[in-house]
XYZ file of C-alpha atoms in Angstrom:
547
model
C -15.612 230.841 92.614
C -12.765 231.624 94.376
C -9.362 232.478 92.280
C -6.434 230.052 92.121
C -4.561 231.924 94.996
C -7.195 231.988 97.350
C -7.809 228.133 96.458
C -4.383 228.138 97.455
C -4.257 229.602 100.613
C -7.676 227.944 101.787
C -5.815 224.601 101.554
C -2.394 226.321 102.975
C -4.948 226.657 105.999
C -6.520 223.159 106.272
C -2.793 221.875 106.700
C -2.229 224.302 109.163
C -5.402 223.077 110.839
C -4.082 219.097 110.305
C -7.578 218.658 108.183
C -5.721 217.488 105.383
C -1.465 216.148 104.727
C 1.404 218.308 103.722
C 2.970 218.465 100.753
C 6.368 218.083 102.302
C 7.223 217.575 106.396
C 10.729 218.474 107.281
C 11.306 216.271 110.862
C 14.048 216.463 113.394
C 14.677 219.731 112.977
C 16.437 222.258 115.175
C 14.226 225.088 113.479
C 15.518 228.754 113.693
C 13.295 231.426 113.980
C 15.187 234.705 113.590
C 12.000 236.770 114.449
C 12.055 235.750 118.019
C 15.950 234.696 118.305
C 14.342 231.101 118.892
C 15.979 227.592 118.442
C 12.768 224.843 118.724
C 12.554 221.420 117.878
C 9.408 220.688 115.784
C 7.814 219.524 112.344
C 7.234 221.973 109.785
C 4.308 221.638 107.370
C 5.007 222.877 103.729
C 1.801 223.088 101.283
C 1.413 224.979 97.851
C 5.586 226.003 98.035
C 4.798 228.014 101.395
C 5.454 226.976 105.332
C 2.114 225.948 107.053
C 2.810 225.329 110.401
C 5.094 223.912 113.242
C 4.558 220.964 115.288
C 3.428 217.762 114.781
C 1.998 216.778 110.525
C 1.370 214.274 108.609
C 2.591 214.364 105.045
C 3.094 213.164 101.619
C 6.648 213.063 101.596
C 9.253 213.448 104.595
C 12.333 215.034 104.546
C 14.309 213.834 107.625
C 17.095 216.703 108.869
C 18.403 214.386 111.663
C 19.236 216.928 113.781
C 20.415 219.354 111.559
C 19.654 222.847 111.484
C 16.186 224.494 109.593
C 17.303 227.719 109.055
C 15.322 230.400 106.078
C 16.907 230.712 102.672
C 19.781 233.400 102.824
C 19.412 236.254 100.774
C 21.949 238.579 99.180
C 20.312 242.073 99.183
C 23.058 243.661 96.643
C 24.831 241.571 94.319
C 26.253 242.215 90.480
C 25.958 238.460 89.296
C 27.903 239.590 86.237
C 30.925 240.412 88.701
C 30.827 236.354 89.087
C 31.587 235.510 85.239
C 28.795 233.687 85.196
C 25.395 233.440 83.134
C 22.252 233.941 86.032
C 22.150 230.213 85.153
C 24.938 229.362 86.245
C 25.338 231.650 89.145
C 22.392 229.724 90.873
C 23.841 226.454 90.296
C 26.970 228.014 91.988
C 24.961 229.468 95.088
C 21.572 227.276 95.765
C 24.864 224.706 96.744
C 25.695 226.899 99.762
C 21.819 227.636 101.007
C 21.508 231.083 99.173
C 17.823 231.008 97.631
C 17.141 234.621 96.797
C 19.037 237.819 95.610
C 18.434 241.001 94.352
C 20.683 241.983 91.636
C 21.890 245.325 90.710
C 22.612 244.620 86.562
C 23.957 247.932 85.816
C 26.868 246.234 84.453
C 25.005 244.367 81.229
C 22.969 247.760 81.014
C 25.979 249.532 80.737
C 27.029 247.300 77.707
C 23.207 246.679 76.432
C 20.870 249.077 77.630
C 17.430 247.984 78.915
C 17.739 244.960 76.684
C 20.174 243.692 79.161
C 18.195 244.551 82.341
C 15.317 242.535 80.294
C 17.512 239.207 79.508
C 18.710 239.137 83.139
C 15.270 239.296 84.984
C 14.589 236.615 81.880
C 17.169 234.603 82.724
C 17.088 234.675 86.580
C 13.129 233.554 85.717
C 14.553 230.079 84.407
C 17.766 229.962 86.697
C 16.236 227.799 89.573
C 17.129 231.102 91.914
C 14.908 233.710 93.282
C 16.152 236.493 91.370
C 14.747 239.958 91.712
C 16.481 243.093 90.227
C 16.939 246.714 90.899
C 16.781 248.980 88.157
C 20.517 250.868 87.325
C 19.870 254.441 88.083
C 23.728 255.236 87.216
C 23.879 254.262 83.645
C 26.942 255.667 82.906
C 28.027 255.915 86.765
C 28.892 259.641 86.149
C 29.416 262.320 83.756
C 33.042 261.205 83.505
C 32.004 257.567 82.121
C 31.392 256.521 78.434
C 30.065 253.542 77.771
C 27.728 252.043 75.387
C 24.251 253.495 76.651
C 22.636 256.313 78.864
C 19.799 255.251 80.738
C 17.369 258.752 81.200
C 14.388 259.263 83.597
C 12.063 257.352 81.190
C 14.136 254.444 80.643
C 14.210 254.108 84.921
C 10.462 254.595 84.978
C 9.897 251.896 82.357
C 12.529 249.817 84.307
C 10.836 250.024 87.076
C 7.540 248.909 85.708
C 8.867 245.957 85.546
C 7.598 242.773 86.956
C 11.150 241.565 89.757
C 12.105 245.079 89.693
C 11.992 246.048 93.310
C 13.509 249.962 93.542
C 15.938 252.267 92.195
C 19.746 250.423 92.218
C 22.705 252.367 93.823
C 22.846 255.853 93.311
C 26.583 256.549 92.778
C 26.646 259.875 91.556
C 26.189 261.686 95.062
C 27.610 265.032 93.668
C 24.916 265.119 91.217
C 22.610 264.553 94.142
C 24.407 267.105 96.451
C 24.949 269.999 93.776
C 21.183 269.491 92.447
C 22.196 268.009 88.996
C 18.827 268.124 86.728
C 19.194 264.387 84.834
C 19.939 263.154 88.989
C 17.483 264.583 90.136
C 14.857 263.506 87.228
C 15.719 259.932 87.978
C 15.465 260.222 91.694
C 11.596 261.384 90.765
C 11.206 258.422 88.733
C 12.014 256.393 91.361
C 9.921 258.443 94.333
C 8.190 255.862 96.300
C 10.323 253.149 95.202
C 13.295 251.756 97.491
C 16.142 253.403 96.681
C 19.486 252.083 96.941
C 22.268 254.283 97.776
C 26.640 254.489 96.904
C 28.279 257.031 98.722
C 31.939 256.259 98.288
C 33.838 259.297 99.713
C 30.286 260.475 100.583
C 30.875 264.160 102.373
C 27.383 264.637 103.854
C 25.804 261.872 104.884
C 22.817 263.902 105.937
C 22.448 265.690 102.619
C 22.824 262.592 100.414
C 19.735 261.080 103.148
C 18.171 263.476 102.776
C 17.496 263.041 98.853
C 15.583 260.331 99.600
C 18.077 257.390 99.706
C 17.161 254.023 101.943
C 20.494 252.505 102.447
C 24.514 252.118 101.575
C 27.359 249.508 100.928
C 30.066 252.122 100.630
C 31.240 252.339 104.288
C 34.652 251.550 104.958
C 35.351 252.815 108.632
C 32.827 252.362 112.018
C 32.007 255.853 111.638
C 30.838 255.959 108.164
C 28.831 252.960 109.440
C 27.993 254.477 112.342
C 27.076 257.990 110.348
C 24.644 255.775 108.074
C 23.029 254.336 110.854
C 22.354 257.459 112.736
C 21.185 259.037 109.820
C 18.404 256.395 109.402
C 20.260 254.432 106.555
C 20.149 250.905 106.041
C 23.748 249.590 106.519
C 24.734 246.921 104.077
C 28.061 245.551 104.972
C 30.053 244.001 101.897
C 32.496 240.828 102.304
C 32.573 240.043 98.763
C 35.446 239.672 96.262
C 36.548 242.815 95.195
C 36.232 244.603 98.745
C 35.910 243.088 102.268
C 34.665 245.399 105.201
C 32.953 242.948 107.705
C 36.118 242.510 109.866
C 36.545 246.476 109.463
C 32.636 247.060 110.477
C 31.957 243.758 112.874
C 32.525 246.256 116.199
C 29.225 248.241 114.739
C 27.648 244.642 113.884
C 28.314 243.660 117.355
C 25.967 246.101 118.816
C 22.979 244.480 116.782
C 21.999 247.740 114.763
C 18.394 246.967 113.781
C 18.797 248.214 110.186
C 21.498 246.360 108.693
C 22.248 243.536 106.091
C 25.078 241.547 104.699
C 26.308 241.831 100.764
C 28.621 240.516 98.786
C 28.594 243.336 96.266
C 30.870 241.415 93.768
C 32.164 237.867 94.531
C 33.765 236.700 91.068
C 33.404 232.367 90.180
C 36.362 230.814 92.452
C 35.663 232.321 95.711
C 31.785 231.209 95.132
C 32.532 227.659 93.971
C 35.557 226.866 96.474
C 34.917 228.714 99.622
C 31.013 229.497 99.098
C 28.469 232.879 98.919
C 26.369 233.817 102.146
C 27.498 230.661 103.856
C 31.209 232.010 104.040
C 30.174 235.915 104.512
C 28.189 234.147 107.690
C 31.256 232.212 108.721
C 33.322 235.316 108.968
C 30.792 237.271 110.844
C 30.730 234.800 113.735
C 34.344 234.730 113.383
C 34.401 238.111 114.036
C 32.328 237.822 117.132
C 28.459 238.421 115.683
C 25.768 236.383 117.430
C 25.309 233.272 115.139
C 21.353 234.151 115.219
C 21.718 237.802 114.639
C 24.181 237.327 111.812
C 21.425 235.131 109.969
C 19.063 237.837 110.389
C 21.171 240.180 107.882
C 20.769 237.487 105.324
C 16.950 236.558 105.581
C 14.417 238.540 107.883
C 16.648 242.145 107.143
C 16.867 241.690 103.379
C 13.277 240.945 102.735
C 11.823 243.517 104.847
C 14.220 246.131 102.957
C 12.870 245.538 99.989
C 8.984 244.683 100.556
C 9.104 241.330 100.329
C 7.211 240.145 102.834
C 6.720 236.879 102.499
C 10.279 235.804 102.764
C 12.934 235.437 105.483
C 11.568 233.780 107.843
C 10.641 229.858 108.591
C 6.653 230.799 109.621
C 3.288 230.140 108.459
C 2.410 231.750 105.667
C 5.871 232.671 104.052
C 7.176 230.677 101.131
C 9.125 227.845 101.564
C 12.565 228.725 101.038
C 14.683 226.751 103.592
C 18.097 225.130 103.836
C 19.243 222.274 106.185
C 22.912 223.514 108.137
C 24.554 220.692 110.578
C 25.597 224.029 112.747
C 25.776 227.931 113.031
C 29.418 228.443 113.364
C 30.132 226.800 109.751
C 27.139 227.078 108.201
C 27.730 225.333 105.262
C 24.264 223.925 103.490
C 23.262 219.745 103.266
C 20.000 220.860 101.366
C 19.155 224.043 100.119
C 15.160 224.137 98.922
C 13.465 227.043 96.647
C 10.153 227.062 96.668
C 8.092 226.592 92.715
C 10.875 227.442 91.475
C 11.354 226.707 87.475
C 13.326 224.071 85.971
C 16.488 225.794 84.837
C 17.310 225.772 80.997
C 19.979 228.084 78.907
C 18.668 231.547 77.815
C 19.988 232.408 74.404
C 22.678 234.847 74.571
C 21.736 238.997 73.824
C 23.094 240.235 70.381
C 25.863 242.980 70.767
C 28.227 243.426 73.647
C 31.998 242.424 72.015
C 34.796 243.763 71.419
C 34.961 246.292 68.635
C 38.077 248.299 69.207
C 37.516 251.200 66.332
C 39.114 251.555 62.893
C 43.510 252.467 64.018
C 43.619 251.275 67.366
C 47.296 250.078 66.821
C 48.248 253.350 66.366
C 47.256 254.784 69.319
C 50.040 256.297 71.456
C 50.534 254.289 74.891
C 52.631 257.203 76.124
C 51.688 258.511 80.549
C 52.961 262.243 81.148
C 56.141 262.226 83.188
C 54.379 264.085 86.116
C 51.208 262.315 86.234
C 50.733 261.012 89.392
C 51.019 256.775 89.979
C 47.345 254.650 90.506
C 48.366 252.627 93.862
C 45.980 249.645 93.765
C 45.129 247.960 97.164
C 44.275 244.007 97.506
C 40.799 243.276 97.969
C 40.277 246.912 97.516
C 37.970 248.944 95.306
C 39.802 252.317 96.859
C 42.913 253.412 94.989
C 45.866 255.605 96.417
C 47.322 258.539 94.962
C 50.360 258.281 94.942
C 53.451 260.327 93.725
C 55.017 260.427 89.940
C 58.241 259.090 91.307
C 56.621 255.937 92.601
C 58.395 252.966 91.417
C 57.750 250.413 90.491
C 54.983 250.346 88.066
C 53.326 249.019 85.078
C 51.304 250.510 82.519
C 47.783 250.506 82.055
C 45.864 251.199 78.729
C 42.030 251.553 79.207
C 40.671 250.849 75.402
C 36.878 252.082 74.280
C 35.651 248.773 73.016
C 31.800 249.643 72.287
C 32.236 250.664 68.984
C 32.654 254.211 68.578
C 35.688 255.573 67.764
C 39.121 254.228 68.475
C 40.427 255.872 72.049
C 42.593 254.529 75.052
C 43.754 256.684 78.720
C 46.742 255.194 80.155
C 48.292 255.447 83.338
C 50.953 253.876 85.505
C 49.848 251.712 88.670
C 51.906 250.850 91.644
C 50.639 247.021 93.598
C 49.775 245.017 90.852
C 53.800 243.750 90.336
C 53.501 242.754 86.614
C 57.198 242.704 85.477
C 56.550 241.134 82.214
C 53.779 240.795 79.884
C 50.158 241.558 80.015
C 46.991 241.155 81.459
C 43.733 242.064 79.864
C 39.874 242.048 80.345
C 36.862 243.005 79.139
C 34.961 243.549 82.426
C 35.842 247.174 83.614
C 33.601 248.527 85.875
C 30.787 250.240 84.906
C 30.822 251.124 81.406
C 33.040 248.183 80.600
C 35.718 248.695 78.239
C 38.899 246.993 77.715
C 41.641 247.536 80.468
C 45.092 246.215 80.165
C 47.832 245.886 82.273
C 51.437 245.166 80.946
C 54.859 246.148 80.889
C 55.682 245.909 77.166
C 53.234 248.271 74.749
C 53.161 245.553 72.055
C 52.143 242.840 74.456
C 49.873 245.149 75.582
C 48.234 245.624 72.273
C 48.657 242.234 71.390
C 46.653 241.383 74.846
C 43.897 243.509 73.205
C 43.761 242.219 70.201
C 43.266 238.527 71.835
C 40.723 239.632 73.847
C 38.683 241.205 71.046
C 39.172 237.839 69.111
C 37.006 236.137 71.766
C 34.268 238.984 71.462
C 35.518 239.551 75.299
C 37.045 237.530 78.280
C 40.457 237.917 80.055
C 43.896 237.132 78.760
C 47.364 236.619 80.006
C 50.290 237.227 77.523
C 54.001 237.300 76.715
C 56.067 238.201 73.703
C 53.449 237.574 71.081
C 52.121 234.280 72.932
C 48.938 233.998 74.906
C 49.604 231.993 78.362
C 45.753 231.815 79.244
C 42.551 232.974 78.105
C 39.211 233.063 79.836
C 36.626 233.743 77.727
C 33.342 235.724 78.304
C 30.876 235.600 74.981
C 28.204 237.250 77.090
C 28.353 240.805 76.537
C 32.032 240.279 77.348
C 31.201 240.079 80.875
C 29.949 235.879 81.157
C 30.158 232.367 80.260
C 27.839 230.114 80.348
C 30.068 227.223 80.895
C 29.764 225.380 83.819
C 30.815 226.866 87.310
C 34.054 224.629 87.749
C 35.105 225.290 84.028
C 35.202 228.917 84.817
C 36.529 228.757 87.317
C 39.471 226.434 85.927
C 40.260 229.194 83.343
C 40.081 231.634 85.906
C 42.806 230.000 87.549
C 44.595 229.471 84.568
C 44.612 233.316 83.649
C 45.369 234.160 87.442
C 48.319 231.518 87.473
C 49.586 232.623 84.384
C 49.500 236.690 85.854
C 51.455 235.488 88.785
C 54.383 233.825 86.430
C 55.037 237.678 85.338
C 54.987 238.812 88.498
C 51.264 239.748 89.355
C 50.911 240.031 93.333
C 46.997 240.508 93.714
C 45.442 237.801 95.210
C 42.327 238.646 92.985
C 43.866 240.183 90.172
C 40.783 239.937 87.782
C 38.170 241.335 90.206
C 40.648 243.872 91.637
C 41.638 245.412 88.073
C 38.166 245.295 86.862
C 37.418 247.968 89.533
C 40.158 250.599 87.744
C 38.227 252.804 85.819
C 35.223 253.098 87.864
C 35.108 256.705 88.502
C 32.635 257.450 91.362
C 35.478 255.554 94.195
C 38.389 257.450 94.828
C 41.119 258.284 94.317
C 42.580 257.303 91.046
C 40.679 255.364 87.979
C 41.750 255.273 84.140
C 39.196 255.688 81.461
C 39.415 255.737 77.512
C 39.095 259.464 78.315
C 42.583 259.620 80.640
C 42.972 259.259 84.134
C 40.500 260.747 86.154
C 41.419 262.212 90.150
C 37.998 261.425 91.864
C 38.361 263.676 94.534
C 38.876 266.353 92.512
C 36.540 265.773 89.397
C 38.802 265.817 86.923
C 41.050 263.894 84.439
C 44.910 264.313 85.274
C 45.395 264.136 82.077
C 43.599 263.201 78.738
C 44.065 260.941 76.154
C 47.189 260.621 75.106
């Protein structure tokens, strides 16, 4: 007798043969197949959640696309969902809308705060989010020996993680001097992961040949056409970000132009408000054609690319055989989704949230000093940039910024001044602070700024906006300080509400929350503040201490 999934595919094949209807038959069509660069008009059979055929079915139910584009489901080949505030819940509600059907996160910041019981709750919760969600396993847990946060992830925990059922490789390996200089715990986890994909980070990245060498598959971290370029040659896949916190399509779109056969687009981080008002893959694709991509070849980097990448072969295409993971576009200059279909997937329903993951700030955090050395030099933070400048102690002006440990062990802070952020008054705090996710605030008055922590450690984590004693806005984020669970548009409302409220005291960043959550991440240069001190990336080594 045969098994369920060969029942399955026997009938798949007596649609395909017209012996018996379809479970679905999309009509006027203008179907896209990216494998042969093809626009044709014809029915497609669906049957058991996967494509059958195209040409002419019959059907038990008709979807009618009246001339509107079939295109496959995008897919986002390196996202942090946590970077979007949102619950994996609620981040598919946000991104099915704009045809996205599949992604492959990278959860290294919940692991960070929660070990492997966060990488469990988010392939758990992406199960029942009405998404495909896979997952790569956090190699970098902390992102380098300079990091403290809550857990260490060693070889075992990455072969375990990778055991996994939706685990699909080894995520982003950012600590490329480890790799480089032969680092024992690096080089452990790299064999944990050997015949696995493995993702790569090489911010700064000195030898691109070296780090390939290791065994790395791919990288997001290029910046300039010949760091693109350099990936390429060295047999790297190329995934180009256009996310929140850092856009380099425009930068990279002359390399893009040429059609490189191993490349993808990401959107790395992309935090609630950019995904609800101006959309996920839809608006990365708009800006590619924009900057002068072939509309066909640019939806190729977010279907057919991204599932071949990672082995999943049955996805990224509209053809017999693959699962039926489609949306309906009315063109391929806009792009923007009338239907958006997964395939089986699982009614969505709220996960309960993980224990631990607040704000515990350690017994005499008031006390500690605030005080940045006279000759230290000033963090100059960029827009829409991940890459700090180093810039001179006489730099003015500046605020101050106080990076707390908030995982419960010890009280600590590292402060440091910042030029580009244009506070003048106030403070600015969150709870998200890339990777090990302690409590960074920004202000220009210490007893706002402590004030700012303490009202952020109230709401077990979140972002807040304060002045004189009196909070302005709050966002709050009860999941492991890094998510809501609220609906999309609500967060996105207090997200506004806490930007708004930065700008009134002088905050210039477009994206201030996504921008300073990027300060103390200390594998991408130059400059990044830790509860340890501020730490010179180029260099390897904190300025100065705590103070």
């Amino acid at each position: 007798m045969p098994d369920a999934q060969t029942r399955s595919r026997q009938r798949l094949v007596q649609v395909a043969q017209g012996h018996e209807q379809a479970d679905l038959v999309i009509r006027n069509a203008r179907v896209v197949l990216v494998q042969t660069g093809e626009v044709v008009q014809a029915d497609v059979a669906v049957a058991e959640g996967r494509f059958a055929g195209l040409g002419s079915y019959r059907g038990h139910e008709i979807l009618d696309a009246q001339g509107q584009y079939l295109v496959p489901g995008f897919m986002d080949a390196h996202v942090h969902i946590e970077s979007s505030l949102l619950t994996p819940r609620r981040f598919a509600q946000a991104v099915t809308a704009h045809g996205t059907t599949s992604v492959v996160c990278e959860p290294h910041e919940i692991v960070n705060v929660l070990g492997v019981t966060g990488l469990e709750w988010m392939l758990a919760a992406g199960r029942e989010s009405g998404l495909r969600v896979y997952a790569s396993c956090p190699s970098s847990v902390p992102a380098s020996p300079f990091e403290s946060g809550a857990h260490r992830l060693n070889a075992q925990d990455i072969q375990d993680g990778l055991a996994r059922e939706g685990v699909l490789g080894l995520a982003e390996v950012m600590n490329w001097p480890g790799v480089l200089g032969g680092d024992a715990q690096v080089w452990s986890i790299l064999a944990a992961a050997r015949g696995k994909r493995v993702d790569g980070h090489g911010s700064g990245l000195p030898d691109v040949n070296a780090y390939a060498s290791a065994g790395i598959h791919s990288d997001h971290e290029a910046v300039t056409e010949d760091e693109a370029r350099a990936r390429l040659r060295a047999g790297l896949w190329l995934m180009v970000r256009d996310g929140s916190g850092a856009r380099n399509l425009e930068a990279l779109a002359p390399v893009l132009r040429e059609k490189p056969r191993r490349a993808m687009l990401v959107t790395d981080d992309t935090d609630a408000r950019e995904l609800v008002q101006d959309g996920h893959l839809d608006r990365v694709l708009r800006n590619a054609v924009r900057c002068g991509l072939d509309p066909l070849y640019a939806l190729a980097l977010v279907t057919m690319h991204p599932a071949e990448y990672w082995g999943l072969h049955d996805l990224g295409l509209i053809a017999p055989g693959y699962r039926a993971d489609f949306a309906l576009v009315r063109d391929l200059q806009d792009w923007r989704a009338t239907h958006t279909h997964v395939a089986d997937a699982r009614p969505t329903r709220a996960m309960a949230a993980p224990e631990g993951g607040g704000v515990d700030l350690g017994h005499g955090w008031r006390e500690l000093f605030l005080g940045v050395p006279e000759t230290s030099p000033v963090m100059g933070v960029q827009a829409e940039q991940i890459v700090t400048l180093k810039l001179p102690s006489s730099t003015a002006p500046t605020v101050k910024l106080a990076s707390y440990a908030r995982h419960g062990q010890g009280a600590r802070v590292g402060t440091a001044r910042a030029a580009g952020i244009g506070l003048t008054r106030g403070a600015l705090g969150l709870s998200v602070q890339h990777d090990a996710h302690h409590l960074l605030i920004a202000g220009a008055d210490d007893d706002d700024i402590r004030f700012c922590a303490q009202t952020i450690a109230d709401m077990g984590g979140g972002a807040a906006v304060v002045l004189r004693g009196e909070v302005l806005a709050r966002l709050p984020l009860p999941v492991a300080g890094l998510m809501s669970d609220l609906e999309p548009a609500e967060v996105v409302r207090q997200q506004q509400e806490v930007e708004e409220a930065a700008r009134s005291l002088g905050c210039t960043l477009p994206n201030a929350l996504i921008t300073l959550s990027f300060l103390g991440l200390t594998v991408i240069p130059s400059l990044k503040v830790t509860p340890d001190g501020l730490f010179d990336v180029e260099d390897q080594k904190f300025v100065h201490g705590q103070q």
